[in-house]
Short mmCIF file of C-alpha atoms in Angstrom, two decimals:
data_model
loop_
_atom_site.label_atom_id
_atom_site.label_comp_id
_atom_site.label_asym_id
_atom_site.label_seq_id
_atom_site.Cartn_x
_atom_site.Cartn_y
_atom_site.Cartn_z
CA MET A 25 0.77 -43.93 -26.27
CA GLY A 26 3.84 -42.79 -24.45
CA THR A 27 7.38 -42.48 -25.61
CA LYS A 28 8.98 -44.49 -22.83
CA PRO A 29 9.83 -48.16 -23.29
CA TYR A 30 7.42 -50.79 -22.03
CA ARG A 31 8.35 -53.69 -19.80
CA SER A 32 6.89 -57.07 -20.76
CA GLY A 33 4.10 -56.93 -18.21
CA GLU A 34 3.07 -53.42 -19.26
CA LEU A 35 3.01 -54.26 -22.96
CA ALA A 36 1.22 -57.53 -22.30
CA LYS A 37 -1.50 -55.78 -20.30
CA LEU A 38 -1.98 -53.05 -22.90
CA THR A 39 -2.30 -55.55 -25.76
CA GLY A 40 -4.26 -58.29 -24.01
CA VAL A 41 -1.59 -60.98 -24.39
CA SER A 42 0.64 -62.67 -21.86
CA SER A 43 4.34 -62.02 -21.38
CA ASP A 44 4.88 -65.58 -22.64
CA THR A 45 3.09 -64.61 -25.86
CA LEU A 46 5.40 -61.62 -26.30
CA ARG A 47 8.40 -63.93 -25.94
CA PHE A 48 6.79 -66.31 -28.44
CA TYR A 49 6.40 -63.42 -30.89
CA GLU A 50 10.08 -62.57 -30.43
CA ARG A 51 11.25 -66.18 -30.89
CA ASN A 52 9.22 -66.39 -34.09
CA ARG A 53 10.49 -63.04 -35.40
CA LEU A 54 7.12 -61.32 -35.30
CA LEU A 55 8.59 -58.81 -32.89
CA PRO A 56 12.18 -57.65 -33.23
CA LEU A 57 14.47 -58.76 -30.41
CA VAL A 58 14.43 -56.09 -27.77
CA PRO A 59 17.20 -54.80 -25.56
CA ARG A 60 17.23 -55.55 -21.87
CA ALA A 61 17.62 -53.15 -18.99
CA ALA A 62 20.42 -53.62 -16.46
CA ASN A 63 18.01 -55.65 -14.32
CA GLY A 64 17.39 -58.08 -17.22
CA TYR A 65 13.88 -56.86 -18.06
CA ARG A 66 12.96 -56.54 -21.71
CA CYS A 67 12.49 -52.92 -22.82
CA TYR A 68 10.01 -52.76 -25.69
CA PRO A 69 10.04 -49.55 -27.72
CA PRO A 70 6.79 -47.56 -27.84
CA GLU A 71 6.06 -48.74 -31.40
CA ALA A 72 5.89 -52.33 -30.11
CA LEU A 73 2.38 -51.60 -28.86
CA GLN A 74 1.03 -51.06 -32.38
CA ARG A 75 3.11 -53.96 -33.69
CA VAL A 76 1.62 -56.42 -31.18
CA LEU A 77 -1.89 -55.18 -31.94
CA LEU A 78 -1.19 -55.63 -35.67
CA ILE A 79 0.11 -59.17 -35.02
CA ARG A 80 -3.01 -60.06 -33.05
CA ARG A 81 -5.31 -58.76 -35.80
CA ALA A 82 -3.41 -60.62 -38.53
CA LEU A 83 -3.33 -63.88 -36.56
CA GLY A 84 -7.03 -63.43 -35.81
CA LEU A 85 -7.73 -63.15 -39.52
CA GLY A 86 -6.04 -66.48 -40.13
CA PHE A 87 -2.49 -65.59 -41.05
CA GLY A 88 0.00 -68.14 -39.76
CA VAL A 89 2.95 -67.24 -37.60
CA ALA A 90 5.48 -68.21 -40.30
CA GLU A 91 3.55 -66.31 -42.99
CA LEU A 92 3.33 -63.24 -40.84
CA ALA A 93 7.01 -63.46 -39.93
CA ARG A 94 7.93 -63.44 -43.65
CA VAL A 95 5.68 -60.45 -44.33
CA LEU A 96 6.94 -58.47 -41.36
CA LYS A 97 10.55 -59.27 -42.22
CA ALA A 98 9.99 -57.90 -45.72
CA ARG A 99 8.31 -54.77 -44.28
CA ASP A 100 11.02 -54.26 -41.68
CA SER A 101 13.71 -54.40 -44.34
CA GLY A 102 11.99 -51.71 -46.40
CA GLY A 103 9.93 -53.89 -48.71
CA ALA A 104 6.26 -53.50 -49.59
CA PRO A 105 4.81 -57.03 -49.47
CA CYS A 106 1.26 -55.80 -50.14
CA LYS A 107 0.64 -58.11 -53.11
CA ALA A 108 1.94 -61.09 -51.14
CA VAL A 109 -0.35 -60.20 -48.22
CA ARG A 110 -3.31 -59.90 -50.59
CA ALA A 111 -2.47 -63.23 -52.22
CA LEU A 112 -2.24 -64.94 -48.82
CA ALA A 113 -5.59 -63.49 -47.80
CA GLY A 114 -7.12 -64.67 -51.07
CA GLU A 115 -5.83 -68.20 -50.47
CA LYS A 116 -7.32 -68.14 -46.97
CA LEU A 117 -10.68 -67.06 -48.36
CA GLU A 118 -10.60 -69.90 -50.91
CA GLN A 119 -9.83 -72.37 -48.12
CA ILE A 120 -12.72 -71.05 -46.04
CA GLU A 121 -15.10 -71.29 -49.01
CA SER A 122 -14.03 -74.89 -49.55
CA GLN A 123 -14.45 -75.72 -45.86
CA MET A 124 -17.89 -74.13 -45.83
CA LYS A 125 -19.01 -76.23 -48.80
CA GLU A 126 -17.70 -79.33 -47.06
CA LEU A 127 -19.50 -78.40 -43.84
CA VAL A 128 -22.79 -77.87 -45.70
CA ARG A 129 -22.39 -81.29 -47.34
CA PHE A 130 -21.57 -82.82 -43.95
CA ARG A 131 -24.57 -81.09 -42.30
CA ASN A 132 -26.93 -82.36 -45.02
CA GLU A 133 -25.60 -85.90 -44.75
CA LEU A 134 -25.79 -85.91 -40.95
CA THR A 135 -29.34 -84.51 -41.10
CA ARG A 136 -30.37 -87.42 -43.37
CA VAL A 137 -28.75 -89.97 -41.07
CA ILE A 138 -30.41 -88.52 -37.96
CA LYS A 139 -33.79 -88.46 -39.71
CA ASP A 140 -33.32 -92.16 -40.59
CA TRP A 141 -32.30 -92.98 -37.02
CA ASP A 142 -35.31 -91.11 -35.62
CA THR A 143 -37.56 -93.19 -37.88
CA ARG A 144 -35.88 -96.41 -36.70
CA LEU A 145 -36.09 -95.35 -33.04
CA HIS A 146 -39.74 -94.31 -33.21
CA GLY A 147 -41.77 -97.11 -31.71
CA ALA A 148 -38.79 -99.47 -31.42
CA PRO A 149 -38.89 -101.74 -28.38
CA THR A 150 -36.75 -100.49 -25.49
CA GLY A 151 -33.52 -102.35 -24.98
CA LYS A 152 -33.44 -103.90 -28.46
CA PRO A 153 -30.27 -102.90 -30.36
CA LEU A 154 -31.01 -101.12 -33.59
CA HIS A 155 -27.41 -101.00 -34.83
CA LEU A 156 -27.65 -97.34 -35.78
CA LEU A 157 -23.97 -97.01 -36.66
CA GLU A 158 -24.26 -99.97 -39.02
CA ALA A 159 -27.20 -98.15 -40.64
CA ILE A 160 -24.97 -95.31 -41.82
CA PRO A 161 -25.29 -95.43 -45.61
CA SER A 162 -22.30 -96.82 -47.47
CA THR A 163 -22.51 -93.72 -49.67
CA SER A 164 -21.27 -91.65 -46.72
CA GLN A 165 -17.81 -90.39 -47.56
CA PRO A 166 -15.00 -90.62 -45.03
CA ARG A 167 -13.90 -87.13 -44.17
CA ALA A 168 -10.27 -86.13 -44.51
CA LYS A 169 -10.59 -84.12 -41.32
CA SER A 170 -13.38 -83.95 -38.81
CA PRO A 171 -14.94 -80.53 -38.24
CA PHE A 172 -14.88 -81.36 -34.54
CA PRO A 173 -11.64 -81.02 -32.56
CA ARG A 174 -10.36 -84.16 -30.94
CA PRO A 175 -9.82 -84.07 -27.19
CA LYS A 176 -6.19 -83.51 -26.32
CA LYS A 177 -4.39 -86.25 -24.45
CA SER A 178 -3.57 -85.24 -20.92
CA SER A 179 0.05 -85.44 -19.93
#
């Protein structure tokens, strides 16, 4: 790490993010606003390198942008939000545990349905509708949220 300021492109390359991402971090107060050189380029201080890497690790662990902004604001103003960070991480772990239980339940249910469909399909005459979707047991619970992402609409 040097002691000279980084331009956006330099910092982006060193941290593996785009210049747009750096601007996003600034807009969302994850990175402090940085001064600009006479030519209009942003001049990130050397410590911005570690800050961006910290942001990437925290976001990768599941912290939200708004949560992280609150934590970093508290840190930047001299606070020690360690207990809040720990509490947030604990909540995230609880959410993951809940999602994993739901996914196991979903996997088991889907396995039963597929096994039933395989039995129905085995030896069935070709071209005859078997109405597999109608054969989904009525005990199947609608899911609040699918574990599969929906395709995004193209603009």
